[in-house]
Short mmCIF file of the N, C-alpha and C atoms (twelve columns), coordinates in Angstrom:
data_MODEL
# 
_entry.id   MODEL 
# 
loop_
_atom_site.group_PDB 
_atom_site.id 
_atom_site.type_symbol 
_atom_site.label_atom_id 
_atom_site.label_alt_id 
_atom_site.label_comp_id 
_atom_site.label_asym_id 
_atom_site.label_seq_id 
_atom_site.Cartn_x 
_atom_site.Cartn_y 
_atom_site.Cartn_z 
_atom_site.pdbx_PDB_model_num 
ATOM 1   N N  . UNK A 1   98.574  86.993  86.556  1 
ATOM 2   C CA . UNK A 1   98.041  86.421  87.807  1 
ATOM 3   C C  . UNK A 1   97.312  87.385  88.690  1 
ATOM 4   N N  . UNK A 2   96.933  86.811  89.335  1 
ATOM 5   C CA . UNK A 2   96.028  87.551  90.117  1 
ATOM 6   C C  . UNK A 2   97.259  88.350  91.447  1 
ATOM 7   N N  . UNK A 3   97.169  89.517  92.040  1 
ATOM 8   C CA . UNK A 3   97.669  89.776  92.964  1 
ATOM 9   C C  . UNK A 3   97.041  90.942  93.729  1 
ATOM 10  N N  . UNK A 4   97.338  90.993  95.515  1 
ATOM 11  C CA . UNK A 4   96.560  91.550  96.256  1 
ATOM 12  C C  . UNK A 4   97.676  91.751  97.237  1 
ATOM 13  N N  . UNK A 5   97.769  93.405  96.926  1 
ATOM 14  C CA . UNK A 5   99.018  93.921  98.202  1 
ATOM 15  C C  . UNK A 5   98.485  95.068  98.905  1 
ATOM 16  N N  . UNK A 6   98.826  94.388  100.086 1 
ATOM 17  C CA . UNK A 6   98.350  95.558  101.095 1 
ATOM 18  C C  . UNK A 6   99.299  96.685  101.705 1 
ATOM 19  N N  . UNK A 7   98.707  96.891  102.120 1 
ATOM 20  C CA . UNK A 7   99.803  98.509  102.727 1 
ATOM 21  C C  . UNK A 7   99.197  99.589  103.944 1 
ATOM 22  N N  . UNK A 8   100.138 100.078 104.639 1 
ATOM 23  C CA . UNK A 8   99.343  100.415 105.529 1 
ATOM 24  C C  . UNK A 8   99.371  100.623 107.210 1 
ATOM 25  N N  . UNK A 9   99.822  99.117  107.255 1 
ATOM 26  C CA . UNK A 9   99.952  98.751  109.284 1 
ATOM 27  C C  . UNK A 9   101.113 99.265  109.206 1 
ATOM 28  N N  . UNK A 10  101.194 99.457  110.873 1 
ATOM 29  C CA . UNK A 10  102.258 100.236 111.897 1 
ATOM 30  C C  . UNK A 10  102.029 100.143 112.835 1 
ATOM 31  N N  . UNK A 11  102.994 100.450 113.557 1 
ATOM 32  C CA . UNK A 11  102.579 100.739 115.537 1 
ATOM 33  C C  . UNK A 11  101.775 101.996 115.727 1 
ATOM 34  N N  . UNK A 12  101.010 101.471 116.358 1 
ATOM 35  C CA . UNK A 12  100.072 103.006 117.053 1 
ATOM 36  C C  . UNK A 12  99.274  102.617 118.419 1 
ATOM 37  N N  . UNK A 13  99.178  103.628 118.948 1 
ATOM 38  C CA . UNK A 13  98.874  103.761 120.253 1 
ATOM 39  C C  . UNK A 13  97.475  103.297 120.746 1 
ATOM 40  N N  . UNK A 14  96.817  102.913 121.382 1 
ATOM 41  C CA . UNK A 14  95.825  102.319 121.878 1 
ATOM 42  C C  . UNK A 14  94.593  103.950 121.498 1 
ATOM 43  N N  . UNK A 15  93.878  103.589 120.782 1 
ATOM 44  C CA . UNK A 15  93.187  105.132 120.372 1 
ATOM 45  C C  . UNK A 15  92.967  105.651 119.359 1 
ATOM 46  N N  . UNK A 16  94.513  105.248 118.559 1 
ATOM 47  C CA . UNK A 16  94.556  105.750 117.373 1 
ATOM 48  C C  . UNK A 16  93.922  105.429 116.254 1 
ATOM 49  N N  . UNK A 17  94.643  105.747 115.119 1 
ATOM 50  C CA . UNK A 17  93.489  105.174 114.071 1 
ATOM 51  C C  . UNK A 17  94.256  104.799 112.916 1 
ATOM 52  N N  . UNK A 18  94.035  104.129 111.956 1 
ATOM 53  C CA . UNK A 18  95.318  104.015 110.579 1 
ATOM 54  C C  . UNK A 18  94.618  103.612 109.674 1 
ATOM 55  N N  . UNK A 19  94.677  103.482 108.125 1 
ATOM 56  C CA . UNK A 19  94.049  103.060 107.444 1 
ATOM 57  C C  . UNK A 19  94.723  102.198 106.536 1 
ATOM 58  N N  . UNK A 20  94.123  100.965 105.978 1 
ATOM 59  C CA . UNK A 20  95.003  100.089 105.370 1 
ATOM 60  C C  . UNK A 20  94.617  100.394 103.745 1 
ATOM 61  N N  . UNK A 21  95.298  100.055 102.868 1 
ATOM 62  C CA . UNK A 21  94.800  99.923  101.583 1 
ATOM 63  C C  . UNK A 21  95.183  98.517  101.187 1 
ATOM 64  N N  . UNK A 22  94.369  98.036  100.005 1 
ATOM 65  C CA . UNK A 22  94.379  96.781  99.451  1 
ATOM 66  C C  . UNK A 22  94.659  97.000  97.839  1 
ATOM 67  N N  . UNK A 23  95.541  96.881  97.000  1 
ATOM 68  C CA . UNK A 23  95.485  97.350  95.752  1 
ATOM 69  C C  . UNK A 23  95.507  95.885  94.993  1 
ATOM 70  N N  . UNK A 24  94.381  95.396  94.408  1 
ATOM 71  C CA . UNK A 24  94.214  94.376  93.746  1 
ATOM 72  C C  . UNK A 24  94.638  94.592  91.758  1 
ATOM 73  N N  . UNK A 25  94.936  93.484  91.226  1 
ATOM 74  C CA . UNK A 25  95.364  93.484  90.038  1 
ATOM 75  C C  . UNK A 25  94.890  92.054  89.359  1 
ATOM 76  N N  . UNK A 26  95.080  91.847  88.352  1 
ATOM 77  C CA . UNK A 26  94.910  90.742  87.473  1 
ATOM 78  C C  . UNK A 26  93.555  90.081  87.817  1 
ATOM 79  N N  . UNK A 27  92.886  90.705  87.962  1 
ATOM 80  C CA . UNK A 27  91.519  90.098  87.824  1 
ATOM 81  C C  . UNK A 27  90.186  91.314  87.669  1 
ATOM 82  N N  . UNK A 28  89.193  91.112  87.403  1 
ATOM 83  C CA . UNK A 28  88.140  91.903  87.045  1 
ATOM 84  C C  . UNK A 28  87.510  92.363  87.941  1 
ATOM 85  N N  . UNK A 29  87.573  93.512  89.262  1 
ATOM 86  C CA . UNK A 29  87.596  93.874  90.218  1 
ATOM 87  C C  . UNK A 29  86.639  93.757  90.808  1 
ATOM 88  N N  . UNK A 30  85.034  94.039  89.485  1 
ATOM 89  C CA . UNK A 30  84.233  94.305  90.185  1 
ATOM 90  C C  . UNK A 30  83.277  93.072  90.174  1 
ATOM 91  N N  . UNK A 31  83.957  92.090  90.019  1 
ATOM 92  C CA . UNK A 31  83.068  91.041  89.911  1 
ATOM 93  C C  . UNK A 31  83.630  90.306  91.343  1 
ATOM 94  N N  . UNK A 32  84.625  90.087  92.042  1 
ATOM 95  C CA . UNK A 32  84.656  89.809  92.893  1 
ATOM 96  C C  . UNK A 32  84.149  90.651  94.787  1 
ATOM 97  N N  . UNK A 33  83.863  89.635  95.475  1 
ATOM 98  C CA . UNK A 33  83.877  89.951  96.952  1 
ATOM 99  C C  . UNK A 33  85.377  90.465  97.271  1 
ATOM 100 N N  . UNK A 34  85.265  91.373  97.724  1 
ATOM 101 C CA . UNK A 34  86.637  91.863  98.569  1 
ATOM 102 C C  . UNK A 34  86.406  91.909  100.254 1 
ATOM 103 N N  . UNK A 35  87.326  90.863  100.512 1 
ATOM 104 C CA . UNK A 35  87.117  91.255  102.282 1 
ATOM 105 C C  . UNK A 35  88.284  91.745  103.330 1 
ATOM 106 N N  . UNK A 36  88.096  91.952  104.317 1 
ATOM 107 C CA . UNK A 36  89.027  91.865  104.949 1 
ATOM 108 C C  . UNK A 36  89.637  91.091  106.492 1 
ATOM 109 N N  . UNK A 37  90.443  90.642  106.603 1 
ATOM 110 C CA . UNK A 37  90.429  89.322  107.474 1 
ATOM 111 C C  . UNK A 37  91.686  89.792  108.698 1 
ATOM 112 N N  . UNK A 38  91.724  88.881  110.108 1 
ATOM 113 C CA . UNK A 38  93.390  89.540  110.430 1 
ATOM 114 C C  . UNK A 38  92.943  88.197  111.369 1 
ATOM 115 N N  . UNK A 39  94.624  87.831  111.774 1 
ATOM 116 C CA . UNK A 39  94.786  87.033  112.301 1 
ATOM 117 C C  . UNK A 39  95.818  87.400  113.564 1 
ATOM 118 N N  . UNK A 40  95.573  86.741  114.438 1 
ATOM 119 C CA . UNK A 40  96.736  87.457  115.244 1 
ATOM 120 C C  . UNK A 40  97.448  86.548  116.138 1 
ATOM 121 N N  . UNK A 41  98.170  86.020  116.794 1 
ATOM 122 C CA . UNK A 41  99.261  84.799  116.916 1 
ATOM 123 C C  . UNK A 41  99.227  84.121  117.580 1 
ATOM 124 N N  . UNK A 42  98.650  82.783  117.619 1 
ATOM 125 C CA . UNK A 42  98.358  81.515  117.931 1 
ATOM 126 C C  . UNK A 42  96.391  81.835  117.957 1 
ATOM 127 N N  . UNK A 43  96.028  82.429  116.730 1 
ATOM 128 C CA . UNK A 43  94.526  82.114  116.632 1 
ATOM 129 C C  . UNK A 43  94.414  82.250  115.570 1 
ATOM 130 N N  . UNK A 44  93.080  81.618  115.180 1 
ATOM 131 C CA . UNK A 44  92.573  81.532  113.845 1 
ATOM 132 C C  . UNK A 44  92.659  82.993  112.922 1 
ATOM 133 N N  . UNK A 45  92.373  83.104  111.481 1 
ATOM 134 C CA . UNK A 45  91.951  84.059  110.641 1 
ATOM 135 C C  . UNK A 45  90.879  84.232  111.070 1 
ATOM 136 N N  . UNK A 46  90.358  85.595  111.134 1 
ATOM 137 C CA . UNK A 46  89.018  85.986  111.706 1 
ATOM 138 C C  . UNK A 46  88.643  86.992  110.462 1 
ATOM 139 N N  . UNK A 47  87.318  87.129  110.536 1 
ATOM 140 C CA . UNK A 47  86.631  87.895  109.399 1 
ATOM 141 C C  . UNK A 47  86.558  89.426  110.017 1 
ATOM 142 N N  . UNK A 48  86.634  90.650  109.627 1 
ATOM 143 C CA . UNK A 48  86.875  91.671  109.745 1 
ATOM 144 C C  . UNK A 48  85.639  92.546  109.051 1 
ATOM 145 N N  . UNK A 49  86.078  92.526  107.617 1 
ATOM 146 C CA . UNK A 49  84.798  93.419  106.824 1 
ATOM 147 C C  . UNK A 49  84.885  92.980  105.772 1 
ATOM 148 N N  . UNK A 50  83.669  93.071  104.952 1 
ATOM 149 C CA . UNK A 50  83.899  92.418  103.180 1 
ATOM 150 C C  . UNK A 50  82.148  93.115  102.465 1 
ATOM 151 N N  . UNK A 51  82.471  93.339  101.321 1 
ATOM 152 C CA . UNK A 51  81.077  93.509  100.786 1 
ATOM 153 C C  . UNK A 51  81.222  92.519  99.505  1 
ATOM 154 N N  . UNK A 52  80.283  91.902  98.556  1 
ATOM 155 C CA . UNK A 52  80.305  91.971  96.958  1 
ATOM 156 C C  . UNK A 52  80.571  92.433  96.434  1 
ATOM 157 N N  . UNK A 53  80.799  92.020  95.051  1 
ATOM 158 C CA . UNK A 53  81.189  93.016  94.142  1 
ATOM 159 C C  . UNK A 53  79.992  93.656  93.514  1 
ATOM 160 N N  . UNK A 54  78.960  93.128  93.357  1 
ATOM 161 C CA . UNK A 54  78.285  94.039  92.998  1 
ATOM 162 C C  . UNK A 54  77.744  94.919  93.906  1 
ATOM 163 N N  . UNK A 55  78.280  95.080  94.658  1 
ATOM 164 C CA . UNK A 55  78.155  96.197  95.782  1 
ATOM 165 C C  . UNK A 55  77.355  96.259  96.667  1 
ATOM 166 N N  . UNK A 56  76.798  97.202  97.227  1 
ATOM 167 C CA . UNK A 56  75.739  96.876  98.549  1 
ATOM 168 C C  . UNK A 56  76.570  97.267  99.471  1 
ATOM 169 N N  . UNK A 57  76.127  96.880  100.850 1 
ATOM 170 C CA . UNK A 57  76.669  98.031  102.182 1 
ATOM 171 C C  . UNK A 57  77.497  96.704  102.828 1 
ATOM 172 N N  . UNK A 58  78.342  97.346  103.126 1 
ATOM 173 C CA . UNK A 58  79.398  96.590  103.818 1 
ATOM 174 C C  . UNK A 58  79.013  95.466  105.201 1 
ATOM 175 N N  . UNK A 59  79.622  94.516  105.289 1 
ATOM 176 C CA . UNK A 59  79.370  93.494  106.276 1 
ATOM 177 C C  . UNK A 59  80.664  93.827  107.246 1 
ATOM 178 N N  . UNK A 60  80.528  93.619  108.602 1 
ATOM 179 C CA . UNK A 60  81.274  93.636  109.761 1 
ATOM 180 C C  . UNK A 60  81.466  92.890  110.928 1 
ATOM 181 N N  . UNK A 61  82.416  92.130  111.275 1 
ATOM 182 C CA . UNK A 61  82.207  91.582  112.725 1 
ATOM 183 C C  . UNK A 61  81.959  92.249  113.673 1 
ATOM 184 N N  . UNK A 62  81.302  92.193  114.514 1 
ATOM 185 C CA . UNK A 62  80.776  92.947  115.731 1 
ATOM 186 C C  . UNK A 62  81.124  93.402  116.546 1 
ATOM 187 N N  . UNK A 63  83.197  92.916  116.262 1 
ATOM 188 C CA . UNK A 63  84.512  93.348  117.175 1 
ATOM 189 C C  . UNK A 63  84.668  95.029  116.648 1 
ATOM 190 N N  . UNK A 64  83.909  94.995  115.486 1 
ATOM 191 C CA . UNK A 64  84.811  96.234  114.758 1 
ATOM 192 C C  . UNK A 64  83.726  97.126  114.735 1 
ATOM 193 N N  . UNK A 65  82.134  96.829  114.817 1 
ATOM 194 C CA . UNK A 65  81.007  97.790  114.099 1 
ATOM 195 C C  . UNK A 65  81.250  98.839  114.844 1 
ATOM 196 N N  . UNK A 66  81.218  100.126 113.977 1 
ATOM 197 C CA . UNK A 66  81.100  101.402 114.529 1 
ATOM 198 C C  . UNK A 66  82.955  102.081 115.025 1 
ATOM 199 N N  . UNK A 67  83.588  100.944 114.874 1 
ATOM 200 C CA . UNK A 67  85.154  101.818 114.581 1 
ATOM 201 C C  . UNK A 67  85.736  101.624 113.436 1 
ATOM 202 N N  . UNK A 68  85.388  100.508 112.542 1 
ATOM 203 C CA . UNK A 68  85.931  100.765 111.267 1 
ATOM 204 C C  . UNK A 68  85.252  100.861 109.949 1 
ATOM 205 N N  . UNK A 69  85.854  101.181 109.022 1 
ATOM 206 C CA . UNK A 69  84.754  101.546 107.947 1 
ATOM 207 C C  . UNK A 69  85.360  100.794 107.011 1 
ATOM 208 N N  . UNK A 70  84.753  99.823  105.890 1 
ATOM 209 C CA . UNK A 70  85.357  99.843  104.893 1 
ATOM 210 C C  . UNK A 70  85.067  100.509 103.596 1 
ATOM 211 N N  . UNK A 71  85.793  100.250 102.772 1 
ATOM 212 C CA . UNK A 71  85.081  100.825 101.310 1 
ATOM 213 C C  . UNK A 71  86.381  100.404 100.208 1 
ATOM 214 N N  . UNK A 72  85.358  100.453 99.380  1 
ATOM 215 C CA . UNK A 72  86.108  100.029 97.525  1 
ATOM 216 C C  . UNK A 72  85.689  100.771 96.412  1 
ATOM 217 N N  . UNK A 73  86.816  100.905 95.946  1 
ATOM 218 C CA . UNK A 73  86.746  101.632 94.447  1 
ATOM 219 C C  . UNK A 73  86.683  100.814 93.131  1 
ATOM 220 N N  . UNK A 74  85.944  100.794 93.036  1 
ATOM 221 C CA . UNK A 74  86.315  99.630  91.399  1 
ATOM 222 C C  . UNK A 74  86.843  100.084 90.679  1 
ATOM 223 N N  . UNK A 75  86.641  101.226 90.255  1 
ATOM 224 C CA . UNK A 75  87.523  102.456 89.287  1 
ATOM 225 C C  . UNK A 75  89.186  101.605 89.121  1 
ATOM 226 N N  . UNK A 76  89.344  102.006 90.656  1 
ATOM 227 C CA . UNK A 76  90.958  101.951 91.071  1 
ATOM 228 C C  . UNK A 76  91.025  100.656 91.659  1 
ATOM 229 N N  . UNK A 77  90.623  99.534  91.369  1 
ATOM 230 C CA . UNK A 77  90.832  98.135  92.016  1 
ATOM 231 C C  . UNK A 77  91.073  97.800  93.313  1 
ATOM 232 N N  . UNK A 78  90.917  99.070  94.292  1 
ATOM 233 C CA . UNK A 78  91.268  98.885  95.569  1 
ATOM 234 C C  . UNK A 78  90.489  98.745  96.723  1 
ATOM 235 N N  . UNK A 79  91.003  98.443  97.810  1 
ATOM 236 C CA . UNK A 79  90.142  98.482  99.088  1 
ATOM 237 C C  . UNK A 79  90.340  99.222  100.007 1 
ATOM 238 N N  . UNK A 80  89.863  99.851  100.922 1 
ATOM 239 C CA . UNK A 80  90.271  100.173 101.936 1 
ATOM 240 C C  . UNK A 80  89.610  99.723  103.432 1 
ATOM 241 N N  . UNK A 81  90.201  100.054 104.662 1 
ATOM 242 C CA . UNK A 81  89.629  99.850  105.898 1 
ATOM 243 C C  . UNK A 81  90.272  101.010 106.430 1 
ATOM 244 N N  . UNK A 82  89.455  101.930 107.058 1 
ATOM 245 C CA . UNK A 82  89.771  102.858 107.897 1 
ATOM 246 C C  . UNK A 82  89.254  102.366 109.566 1 
ATOM 247 N N  . UNK A 83  90.278  102.579 110.107 1 
ATOM 248 C CA . UNK A 83  90.479  101.784 111.432 1 
ATOM 249 C C  . UNK A 83  90.621  102.701 112.740 1 
ATOM 250 N N  . UNK A 84  89.166  103.192 113.603 1 
ATOM 251 C CA . UNK A 84  89.809  104.223 114.479 1 
ATOM 252 C C  . UNK A 84  89.411  103.409 116.191 1 
ATOM 253 N N  . UNK A 85  89.658  104.473 116.529 1 
ATOM 254 C CA . UNK A 85  89.470  103.615 118.288 1 
ATOM 255 C C  . UNK A 85  90.468  102.345 118.692 1 
ATOM 256 N N  . UNK A 86  91.274  102.138 117.950 1 
ATOM 257 C CA . UNK A 86  92.336  100.911 117.768 1 
ATOM 258 C C  . UNK A 86  92.500  100.505 119.316 1 
ATOM 259 N N  . UNK A 87  92.484  99.320  119.516 1 
ATOM 260 C CA . UNK A 87  92.551  98.441  120.804 1 
ATOM 261 C C  . UNK A 87  93.504  97.814  120.574 1 
ATOM 262 N N  . UNK A 88  94.744  97.312  121.864 1 
ATOM 263 C CA . UNK A 88  95.206  96.181  121.865 1 
ATOM 264 C C  . UNK A 88  94.850  94.479  121.098 1 
ATOM 265 N N  . UNK A 89  93.456  94.601  121.570 1 
ATOM 266 C CA . UNK A 89  93.110  93.163  120.635 1 
ATOM 267 C C  . UNK A 89  92.794  93.501  119.142 1 
ATOM 268 N N  . UNK A 90  92.984  94.604  118.629 1 
ATOM 269 C CA . UNK A 90  92.878  94.799  117.254 1 
ATOM 270 C C  . UNK A 90  94.286  94.153  116.415 1 
ATOM 271 N N  . UNK A 91  95.764  94.212  117.423 1 
ATOM 272 C CA . UNK A 91  96.820  93.595  116.788 1 
ATOM 273 C C  . UNK A 91  96.818  92.189  115.988 1 
ATOM 274 N N  . UNK A 92  97.244  92.507  114.478 1 
ATOM 275 C CA . UNK A 92  97.025  91.246  113.986 1 
ATOM 276 C C  . UNK A 92  98.029  91.364  112.622 1 
ATOM 277 N N  . UNK A 93  98.256  90.437  111.751 1 
ATOM 278 C CA . UNK A 93  98.380  90.885  110.571 1 
ATOM 279 C C  . UNK A 93  96.804  90.823  109.741 1 
ATOM 280 N N  . UNK A 94  96.796  92.054  109.029 1 
ATOM 281 C CA . UNK A 94  95.300  92.105  108.559 1 
ATOM 282 C C  . UNK A 94  95.718  91.549  106.626 1 
ATOM 283 N N  . UNK A 95  94.965  90.787  106.285 1 
ATOM 284 C CA . UNK A 95  94.616  90.204  105.136 1 
ATOM 285 C C  . UNK A 95  93.738  90.851  104.184 1 
ATOM 286 N N  . UNK A 96  94.057  90.696  103.089 1 
ATOM 287 C CA . UNK A 96  93.025  91.116  102.332 1 
ATOM 288 C C  . UNK A 96  92.509  90.027  101.213 1 
ATOM 289 N N  . UNK A 97  91.220  89.547  100.921 1 
ATOM 290 C CA . UNK A 97  90.777  88.743  100.371 1 
ATOM 291 C C  . UNK A 97  89.744  88.361  98.980  1 
ATOM 292 N N  . UNK A 98  90.228  87.947  97.664  1 
ATOM 293 C CA . UNK A 98  89.041  88.241  96.857  1 
ATOM 294 C C  . UNK A 98  88.547  86.654  96.637  1 
ATOM 295 N N  . UNK A 99  87.114  87.063  96.305  1 
ATOM 296 C CA . UNK A 99  86.553  85.698  96.018  1 
ATOM 297 C C  . UNK A 99  85.625  86.055  94.894  1 
ATOM 298 N N  . UNK A 100 85.412  84.753  93.544  1 
ATOM 299 C CA . UNK A 100 84.659  85.385  92.736  1 
ATOM 300 C C  . UNK A 100 83.136  84.825  93.301  1 
ATOM 301 N N  . UNK A 101 82.886  84.256  93.567  1 
ATOM 302 C CA . UNK A 101 81.846  83.511  94.180  1 
ATOM 303 C C  . UNK A 101 81.152  83.764  95.377  1 
ATOM 304 N N  . UNK A 102 80.744  84.603  96.161  1 
ATOM 305 C CA . UNK A 102 80.918  84.574  97.485  1 
ATOM 306 C C  . UNK A 102 79.345  84.846  97.902  1 
ATOM 307 N N  . UNK A 103 78.797  84.095  98.400  1 
ATOM 308 C CA . UNK A 103 77.125  84.656  98.794  1 
ATOM 309 C C  . UNK A 103 77.300  84.994  99.819  1 
ATOM 310 N N  . UNK A 104 76.406  85.658  100.201 1 
ATOM 311 C CA . UNK A 104 76.090  87.190  101.074 1 
ATOM 312 C C  . UNK A 104 76.469  86.180  102.668 1 
ATOM 313 N N  . UNK A 105 76.120  85.003  102.800 1 
ATOM 314 C CA . UNK A 105 75.898  83.969  103.579 1 
ATOM 315 C C  . UNK A 105 77.352  83.534  103.783 1 
ATOM 316 N N  . UNK A 106 78.492  83.760  102.836 1 
ATOM 317 C CA . UNK A 106 79.486  83.236  103.296 1 
ATOM 318 C C  . UNK A 106 80.872  84.070  103.246 1 
ATOM 319 N N  . UNK A 107 80.153  85.903  103.161 1 
ATOM 320 C CA . UNK A 107 81.276  86.613  102.974 1 
ATOM 321 C C  . UNK A 107 82.504  86.512  104.167 1 
ATOM 322 N N  . UNK A 108 81.696  85.988  105.424 1 
ATOM 323 C CA . UNK A 108 82.910  85.795  106.632 1 
ATOM 324 C C  . UNK A 108 83.671  84.831  106.817 1 
ATOM 325 N N  . UNK A 109 83.740  83.686  105.759 1 
ATOM 326 C CA . UNK A 109 84.194  82.445  105.765 1 
ATOM 327 C C  . UNK A 109 85.509  82.454  105.166 1 
ATOM 328 N N  . UNK A 110 86.502  82.446  105.368 1 
ATOM 329 C CA . UNK A 110 87.801  82.298  104.735 1 
ATOM 330 C C  . UNK A 110 88.146  81.591  103.643 1 
ATOM 331 N N  . UNK A 111 87.642  80.399  103.722 1 
ATOM 332 C CA . UNK A 111 87.548  79.146  102.684 1 
ATOM 333 C C  . UNK A 111 86.645  79.729  101.639 1 
ATOM 334 N N  . UNK A 112 85.556  80.559  101.558 1 
ATOM 335 C CA . UNK A 112 84.779  81.368  100.466 1 
ATOM 336 C C  . UNK A 112 86.059  82.342  99.694  1 
ATOM 337 N N  . UNK A 113 87.050  82.502  100.114 1 
ATOM 338 C CA . UNK A 113 87.560  83.217  99.238  1 
ATOM 339 C C  . UNK A 113 88.685  82.880  98.109  1 
ATOM 340 N N  . UNK A 114 88.745  83.325  97.262  1 
ATOM 341 C CA . UNK A 114 90.165  82.349  96.184  1 
ATOM 342 C C  . UNK A 114 91.611  83.240  96.363  1 
ATOM 343 N N  . UNK A 115 91.353  84.219  96.615  1 
ATOM 344 C CA . UNK A 115 93.120  84.843  96.437  1 
ATOM 345 C C  . UNK A 115 93.012  85.625  97.596  1 
ATOM 346 N N  . UNK A 116 94.500  85.483  98.101  1 
ATOM 347 C CA . UNK A 116 94.891  86.436  99.147  1 
ATOM 348 C C  . UNK A 116 96.299  87.235  99.158  1 
ATOM 349 N N  . UNK A 117 95.956  88.167  100.083 1 
ATOM 350 C CA . UNK A 117 97.291  88.841  99.834  1 
ATOM 351 C C  . UNK A 117 98.292  88.328  101.071 1 
ATOM 352 N N  . UNK A 118 99.917  89.035  101.023 1 
ATOM 353 C CA . UNK A 118 100.186 88.547  101.972 1 
ATOM 354 C C  . UNK A 118 100.463 89.423  103.465 1 
ATOM 355 N N  . UNK A 119 99.612  90.183  103.658 1 
ATOM 356 C CA . UNK A 119 99.188  90.759  104.763 1 
ATOM 357 C C  . UNK A 119 99.857  92.691  105.825 1 
ATOM 358 N N  . UNK A 120 99.360  93.099  106.133 1 
ATOM 359 C CA . UNK A 120 100.010 94.111  106.868 1 
ATOM 360 C C  . UNK A 120 99.974  93.900  107.971 1 
ATOM 361 N N  . UNK A 121 100.741 94.419  108.954 1 
ATOM 362 C CA . UNK A 121 101.036 94.136  110.338 1 
ATOM 363 C C  . UNK A 121 100.601 95.287  111.101 1 
ATOM 364 N N  . UNK A 122 99.632  94.948  111.944 1 
ATOM 365 C CA . UNK A 122 98.737  96.417  113.009 1 
ATOM 366 C C  . UNK A 122 99.221  95.852  114.136 1 
ATOM 367 N N  . UNK A 123 100.126 96.860  114.913 1 
ATOM 368 C CA . UNK A 123 100.014 96.453  116.199 1 
ATOM 369 C C  . UNK A 123 99.512  97.933  117.221 1 
ATOM 370 N N  . UNK A 124 99.058  97.392  117.954 1 
ATOM 371 C CA . UNK A 124 98.278  98.311  119.148 1 
ATOM 372 C C  . UNK A 124 98.744  98.453  120.396 1 
ATOM 373 N N  . UNK A 125 99.437  98.998  120.987 1 
ATOM 374 C CA . UNK A 125 100.049 99.162  122.133 1 
ATOM 375 C C  . UNK A 125 99.232  99.895  123.386 1 
ATOM 376 N N  . UNK A 126 99.064  99.402  124.198 1 
ATOM 377 C CA . UNK A 126 98.246  99.795  125.250 1 
ATOM 378 C C  . UNK A 126 99.096  101.492 125.862 1 
# 
């Protein structure tokens, strides 16, 4: 079965950096759009970054542009999120998601994705 396992979340001070990883298994990785989403307490899950399986430049939420860098390694079935200049507002559980038929206009929609990881907690202290 499909498994997505996130790692790398921890407590970090504002201005610091973190690298999140997502290991995917049980799917033909290159066929899937892979996205990062996050959910803070009391808030809805929100889009962070994603690419389609066919490649192309990553799409980012405006709130993370210039600070976060998304990358994927199709040979290793891995997705990464390099986060810099972290702010307390970045505090959330970060989720990795996979979607097989995700068109570009739907990359930011959680409902477009078929599979989700359990999440990794990122806490940014002020």
